[in-house]
CSV table of C-alpha atoms in Angstrom, one decimal:
chain,number,residue,atom,x,y,z
A,1,MET,CA,0.0,0.0,0.0
A,2,SER,CA,1.3,3.4,-1.0
A,3,PHE,CA,1.5,6.1,1.7
A,4,PRO,CA,2.8,9.7,1.4
A,5,GLU,CA,6.5,10.1,2.3
A,6,ARG,CA,5.8,13.1,4.5
A,7,VAL,CA,2.8,14.3,6.5
A,8,LYS,CA,2.0,17.8,7.7
A,9,ILE,CA,0.7,18.0,11.3
A,10,VAL,CA,-1.4,20.9,12.4
A,11,GLU,CA,-1.2,21.1,16.2
A,12,VAL,CA,-4.5,22.4,17.6
A,13,SER,CA,-4.0,22.0,21.4
A,14,PRO,CA,-3.6,25.7,22.2
A,15,ARG,CA,-7.0,26.4,20.7
A,16,ASP,CA,-9.1,23.3,20.1
A,17,GLY,CA,-7.4,21.5,23.0
A,18,LEU,CA,-7.9,24.1,25.7
A,19,GLN,CA,-11.1,25.9,24.6
A,20,ASN,CA,-13.4,23.7,26.6
A,21,GLU,CA,-11.5,23.8,29.8
A,22,LYS,CA,-13.8,25.1,32.6
A,23,THR,CA,-10.9,26.7,34.7
A,24,PHE,CA,-9.2,29.6,32.9
A,25,ILE,CA,-5.7,28.6,31.8
A,26,PRO,CA,-3.2,31.3,32.6
A,27,THR,CA,-2.0,33.2,29.5
A,28,ASP,CA,1.6,32.5,30.2
A,29,VAL,CA,0.9,28.8,30.1
A,30,LYS,CA,-0.8,29.1,26.7
A,31,ILE,CA,2.2,31.1,25.4
A,32,GLU,CA,4.6,28.5,26.7
A,33,LEU,CA,2.6,25.7,25.1
A,34,VAL,CA,2.7,27.4,21.7
A,35,ASN,CA,6.4,28.0,22.0
A,36,ARG,CA,7.2,24.5,23.1
A,37,LEU,CA,5.1,23.1,20.1
A,38,SER,CA,6.9,25.3,17.5
A,39,ALA,CA,10.3,24.4,19.1
A,40,ALA,CA,9.4,20.7,18.8
A,41,GLY,CA,9.0,21.1,15.0
A,42,PHE,CA,5.3,21.4,14.4
A,43,PRO,CA,5.0,23.4,11.1
A,44,ASN,CA,1.5,24.8,11.9
A,45,VAL,CA,0.1,25.7,15.3
A,46,GLU,CA,-3.5,26.7,15.9
A,47,ALA,CA,-2.6,29.3,18.6
A,48,ALA,CA,-5.8,31.3,19.4
A,49,SER,CA,-9.4,32.0,18.7
A,50,PHE,CA,-11.0,35.4,18.1
A,51,VAL,CA,-14.6,34.4,18.9
A,52,SER,CA,-16.7,36.2,21.4
A,53,PRO,CA,-15.5,35.6,24.9
A,54,LYS,CA,-19.1,35.4,25.9
A,55,TRP,CA,-19.3,32.1,24.1
A,56,VAL,CA,-15.8,30.7,24.6
A,57,PRO,CA,-14.3,32.5,27.7
A,58,GLN,CA,-11.2,30.3,27.7
A,59,MET,CA,-10.1,32.0,24.5
A,60,ALA,CA,-10.6,35.6,25.7
A,61,ASP,CA,-6.8,36.3,25.8
A,62,GLY,CA,-6.1,35.5,22.2
A,63,ALA,CA,-4.5,38.8,21.5
A,64,GLU,CA,-2.2,38.5,24.5
A,65,VAL,CA,-1.2,35.0,23.5
A,66,MET,CA,-0.4,36.1,19.9
A,67,ALA,CA,1.6,39.1,21.3
A,68,GLY,CA,3.6,36.9,23.7
A,69,ILE,CA,4.7,34.0,21.6
A,70,GLU,CA,8.1,33.6,20.1
A,71,ARG,CA,7.5,33.2,16.4
A,72,LYS,CA,9.7,30.5,14.8
A,73,PRO,CA,10.5,31.3,11.2
A,74,GLY,CA,8.5,29.1,8.8
A,75,VAL,CA,5.9,28.1,11.3
A,76,ILE,CA,2.2,29.0,10.4
A,77,TYR,CA,0.4,30.4,13.4
A,78,SER,CA,-3.4,30.0,12.9
A,79,VAL,CA,-6.4,31.6,14.6
A,80,LEU,CA,-10.1,31.0,14.4
A,81,THR,CA,-12.1,33.9,12.9
A,82,PRO,CA,-15.9,33.5,12.7
A,83,ASN,CA,-16.6,37.0,11.4
A,84,MET,CA,-15.0,40.4,10.4
A,85,LYS,CA,-14.6,41.4,14.0
A,86,GLY,CA,-12.6,38.3,14.5
A,87,PHE,CA,-10.7,38.8,11.3
A,88,ASP,CA,-9.7,42.4,12.3
A,89,ALA,CA,-8.4,41.0,15.6
A,90,ALA,CA,-6.4,38.3,13.7
A,91,LEU,CA,-4.9,40.9,11.4
A,92,ALA,CA,-3.9,43.0,14.3
A,93,ALA,CA,-2.4,40.0,16.0
A,94,LYS,CA,-0.3,39.2,12.9
A,95,ALA,CA,-1.8,35.8,12.4
A,96,ASP,CA,-0.4,33.8,9.4
A,97,GLU,CA,-3.6,31.9,8.7
A,98,VAL,CA,-7.3,32.5,9.5
A,99,VAL,CA,-9.7,29.7,10.0
A,100,ILE,CA,-13.4,29.7,9.1
A,101,PHE,CA,-15.8,27.0,10.2
A,102,GLY,CA,-19.1,25.7,9.1
A,103,ALA,CA,-21.0,22.4,9.4
A,104,ALA,CA,-21.9,19.7,6.9
A,105,SER,CA,-25.0,19.0,9.0
A,106,GLU,CA,-28.1,21.3,8.5
A,107,ALA,CA,-29.3,20.3,11.9
A,108,PHE,CA,-26.0,21.2,13.6
A,109,SER,CA,-25.9,24.6,11.7
A,110,GLN,CA,-29.5,25.4,12.7
A,111,LYS,CA,-29.1,24.3,16.3
A,112,ASN,CA,-25.9,26.2,16.9
A,113,ILE,CA,-25.9,29.4,14.7
A,114,ASN,CA,-29.6,29.5,13.7
A,115,CYS,CA,-29.1,29.5,10.0
A,116,SER,CA,-28.6,27.1,7.1
A,117,ILE,CA,-25.3,25.8,5.8
A,118,ALA,CA,-25.5,28.1,2.8
A,119,GLU,CA,-26.2,31.1,4.9
A,120,SER,CA,-23.4,30.3,7.3
A,121,ILE,CA,-20.9,30.1,4.4
A,122,ALA,CA,-22.2,33.3,2.8
A,123,ARG,CA,-21.3,35.0,6.1
A,124,PHE,CA,-17.7,34.0,5.5
A,125,GLU,CA,-17.4,35.7,2.2
A,126,PRO,CA,-16.1,39.1,3.5
A,127,VAL,CA,-13.7,37.2,5.8
A,128,ALA,CA,-12.3,35.2,2.9
A,129,GLU,CA,-12.0,38.3,0.7
A,130,ALA,CA,-10.3,40.2,3.4
A,131,ALA,CA,-7.9,37.4,4.1
A,132,LYS,CA,-6.9,37.1,0.4
A,133,ALA,CA,-6.5,40.9,0.2
A,134,ALA,CA,-4.2,40.9,3.2
A,135,GLY,CA,-2.1,38.0,1.9
A,136,LEU,CA,-3.1,35.6,4.6
A,137,ARG,CA,-3.7,31.9,4.3
A,138,LEU,CA,-7.3,30.8,4.6
A,139,ARG,CA,-8.4,27.5,6.0
A,140,GLY,CA,-12.0,26.2,6.0
A,141,SER,CA,-13.1,23.6,8.5
A,142,ILE,CA,-16.1,21.3,7.8
A,143,SER,CA,-17.5,20.2,11.2
A,144,THR,CA,-19.7,17.1,11.7
A,145,ALA,CA,-18.4,15.7,8.4
A,146,LEU,CA,-18.7,12.1,9.7
A,147,GLY,CA,-21.7,12.4,12.0
A,148,CYS,CA,-23.9,14.9,13.8
A,149,PRO,CA,-25.2,14.8,17.4
A,150,TYR,CA,-28.6,16.0,16.3
A,151,GLN,CA,-29.3,14.4,12.9
A,152,GLY,CA,-27.0,11.3,13.1
A,153,GLU,CA,-25.6,10.4,9.7
A,154,VAL,CA,-24.4,13.2,7.4
A,155,PRO,CA,-24.7,12.6,3.6
A,156,VAL,CA,-21.3,12.4,1.9
A,157,ALA,CA,-22.7,14.7,-0.8
A,158,ALA,CA,-23.3,17.4,1.9
A,159,VAL,CA,-19.6,17.2,2.9
A,160,VAL,CA,-18.5,17.5,-0.7
A,161,ASP,CA,-20.8,20.4,-1.2
A,162,VAL,CA,-19.3,22.4,1.7
A,163,ALA,CA,-15.8,21.5,0.5
A,164,GLN,CA,-16.6,22.9,-3.0
A,165,ARG,CA,-18.1,26.1,-1.4
A,166,TYR,CA,-14.9,26.6,0.6
A,167,LEU,CA,-12.8,26.0,-2.6
A,168,ALA,CA,-14.9,28.8,-4.3
A,169,LEU,CA,-14.1,31.1,-1.3
A,170,GLY,CA,-10.4,30.5,-2.0
A,171,CYS,CA,-9.5,28.2,1.0
A,172,ASP,CA,-5.9,27.0,0.9
A,173,GLU,CA,-6.8,24.0,3.1
A,174,ILE,CA,-10.0,22.3,3.8
A,175,ASP,CA,-10.5,20.3,7.0
A,176,VAL,CA,-12.8,17.3,7.0
A,177,SER,CA,-13.6,17.1,10.7
A,178,ASP,CA,-15.1,14.3,12.7
A,179,THR,CA,-16.4,16.7,15.4
A,180,ILE,CA,-17.9,14.1,17.7
A,181,GLY,CA,-15.6,11.2,16.9
A,182,VAL,CA,-18.1,8.7,15.4
A,183,GLY,CA,-16.3,8.0,12.2
A,184,THR,CA,-14.9,4.6,11.3
A,185,PRO,CA,-12.2,3.7,8.7
A,186,ALA,CA,-14.6,2.6,6.0
A,187,ARG,CA,-16.7,5.8,6.3
A,188,VAL,CA,-13.5,7.9,6.4
A,189,ARG,CA,-12.3,6.3,3.1
A,190,GLU,CA,-15.7,6.9,1.5
A,191,VAL,CA,-15.8,10.6,2.6
A,192,MET,CA,-12.2,11.4,1.8
A,193,ARG,CA,-12.4,9.8,-1.7
A,194,ALA,CA,-15.5,11.8,-2.5
A,195,VAL,CA,-13.9,15.1,-1.3
A,196,THR,CA,-10.6,14.5,-3.0
A,197,ALA,CA,-12.4,13.7,-6.2
A,198,LYS,CA,-13.4,17.4,-6.2
A,199,VAL,CA,-10.5,19.0,-4.2
A,200,ASP,CA,-6.8,18.5,-4.7
A,201,PRO,CA,-5.8,16.0,-1.9
A,202,ALA,CA,-2.8,18.2,-1.1
A,203,ARG,CA,-5.4,20.8,0.2
A,204,VAL,CA,-7.4,18.4,2.3
A,205,SER,CA,-6.8,17.6,5.9
A,206,GLY,CA,-8.3,15.2,8.5
A,207,HIS,CA,-9.4,16.3,11.9
A,208,PHE,CA,-10.4,13.4,14.1
A,209,HIS,CA,-11.8,13.2,17.7
A,210,ASP,CA,-11.2,9.9,19.6
A,211,THR,CA,-14.6,9.4,21.3
A,212,TYR,CA,-14.9,5.8,20.2
A,213,GLY,CA,-11.1,5.1,20.0
A,214,GLN,CA,-11.1,5.2,16.2
A,215,ALA,CA,-9.1,8.3,15.5
A,216,VAL,CA,-5.7,6.7,14.7
A,217,ALA,CA,-7.3,4.0,12.6
A,218,ASN,CA,-9.2,6.8,10.8
A,219,ILE,CA,-6.0,8.7,10.0
A,220,LEU,CA,-4.5,5.5,8.6
A,221,ALA,CA,-7.7,5.2,6.4
A,222,ALA,CA,-7.3,8.8,5.2
A,223,LEU,CA,-3.6,8.2,4.4
A,224,GLU,CA,-4.7,5.4,2.1
A,225,THR,CA,-6.7,8.0,0.1
A,226,GLY,CA,-3.8,10.3,-0.4
A,227,VAL,CA,-4.6,12.8,2.3
A,228,ALA,CA,-1.3,14.0,4.0
A,229,ILE,CA,-2.4,16.7,6.5
A,230,PHE,CA,-3.8,15.9,9.9
A,231,HIS,CA,-4.7,17.8,13.1
A,232,THR,CA,-3.5,16.6,16.5
A,233,SER,CA,-3.6,17.7,20.1
A,234,VAL,CA,-0.9,16.9,22.6
A,235,ALA,CA,-2.1,14.6,25.4
A,236,GLY,CA,-5.4,14.2,23.5
A,237,LEU,CA,-6.7,17.5,24.8
A,238,GLY,CA,-9.9,18.9,23.6
A,239,GLY,CA,-13.6,18.7,22.9
A,240,CYS,CA,-16.2,20.9,21.3
A,241,PRO,CA,-18.4,23.2,23.4
A,242,TYR,CA,-21.1,23.0,20.8
A,243,ALA,CA,-21.0,19.3,20.1
A,244,LYS,CA,-22.6,17.1,22.8
A,245,GLY,CA,-20.6,14.0,23.5
A,246,ALA,CA,-17.4,15.1,21.8
A,247,THR,CA,-14.2,14.1,23.6
A,248,GLY,CA,-10.6,14.9,23.0
A,249,ASN,CA,-8.8,15.3,19.7
A,250,VAL,CA,-6.5,12.5,18.6
A,251,ALA,CA,-3.3,12.7,20.6
A,252,ALA,CA,-0.3,14.0,18.8
A,253,GLU,CA,1.9,11.4,20.5
A,254,ASP,CA,-0.2,8.5,19.3
A,255,VAL,CA,-0.2,9.8,15.7
A,256,LEU,CA,3.5,10.5,15.6
A,257,TYR,CA,4.2,7.0,17.0
A,258,MET,CA,2.2,5.4,14.2
A,259,LEU,CA,3.7,7.6,11.5
A,260,ARG,CA,7.2,6.8,12.8
A,261,GLY,CA,6.3,3.1,12.5
A,262,LEU,CA,5.3,3.7,8.9
A,263,ASP,CA,8.5,5.6,8.1
A,264,ILE,CA,6.6,8.7,7.3
A,265,GLU,CA,8.4,11.9,7.9
A,266,THR,CA,6.9,14.8,9.9
A,267,GLY,CA,10.0,16.8,11.0
A,268,ILE,CA,8.6,16.7,14.6
A,269,ASP,CA,10.6,15.6,17.6
A,270,PHE,CA,8.5,12.8,19.1
A,271,ASP,CA,10.3,12.7,22.5
A,272,ALA,CA,9.8,16.5,22.9
A,273,VAL,CA,6.1,16.1,22.2
A,274,VAL,CA,5.8,13.4,24.9
A,275,ASP,CA,7.4,15.9,27.3
A,276,ILE,CA,5.0,18.6,26.3
A,277,GLY,CA,2.0,16.3,26.7
A,278,GLN,CA,3.1,15.3,30.2
A,279,TRP,CA,3.9,18.9,31.1
A,280,ILE,CA,0.5,20.4,30.0
A,281,SER,CA,-1.4,17.4,31.6
A,282,GLY,CA,0.4,18.3,34.9
A,283,HIS,CA,-0.8,21.9,34.6
A,284,LEU,CA,-4.3,20.6,34.1
A,285,ASP,CA,-4.0,18.2,37.0
A,286,ARG,CA,-4.9,15.1,35.0
A,287,LYS,CA,-3.3,12.2,33.3
A,288,SER,CA,-2.6,12.5,29.6
A,289,ALA,CA,-5.0,10.8,27.3
A,290,SER,CA,-2.2,9.6,25.0
A,291,ARG,CA,-1.4,6.0,25.4
A,292,ALA,CA,1.8,6.3,23.5
A,293,GLY,CA,2.9,9.3,25.6
A,294,ASN,CA,2.1,7.6,28.9
A,295,ALA,CA,3.9,4.4,27.8
A,296,VAL,CA,7.0,6.3,27.0
A,297,ALA,CA,6.8,8.4,30.2
A,298,ALA,CA,6.4,5.2,32.3
A,299,ARG,CA,9.3,3.5,30.6
A,300,ARG,CA,11.5,6.6,31.3
A,301,SER,CA,10.6,6.5,35.0
A,302,ALA,CA,11.0,2.7,35.4
């Protein structure tokens, strides 16, 4: 079976990993997390979110985080921007990439933002235009691409439709996101093949949550379709405040361990990532959700 020789990892723990934490994480801890991740070799770090602090209070210090990080040359620092107010904040914060996000599920779109999928994407048009005018990268995330907490199964055609709408907006990358972690390898192959039939696989990424323990297997299935960009979160941190039942993102340590076993290059220091996962888990006063990271840490202390 042919796999890509190299995979790009987008590390989302500073944003997607921490956004659902009930206790506010100090800004200096968030800054150190971003710095440690870029130093470990991650080429793209999702560093902050410029959404309303009323809805996601954990991300209220996005400007301070972006101002405090040490920017490593060549690293893409991404931020979430739901509207023009968020975009203006991202521009002021000198973000390299802005991320827009819509659902493939009509029920999810209506339930969470009270509008249709088409209406939600139309709202992103000025953000997309502004991003292109400013020379910023634009990424579009398709949530609930493999299942919805309200309607259940999401038609493959709906995912492809949103991907094509993002392509028309000028998105440089398009994330196929299993927001609630219900996907299985067969479904992932089906969805990814359908999307990559319409969008260059080099512009498609996989974002998997590990609710049912399928995330690493789903990444392997996506690799089989030619997709070579994946999102991870150290220590398996994360969850979605708007998706009932969603648990953590796939752990960076587990994905890197698998990719190393497949001789797929990432440019990321696995041992450094294990250290980061153990460090941030200590700050959160919990055990890391990464089985590979915990196994390595236990072996070190034996």
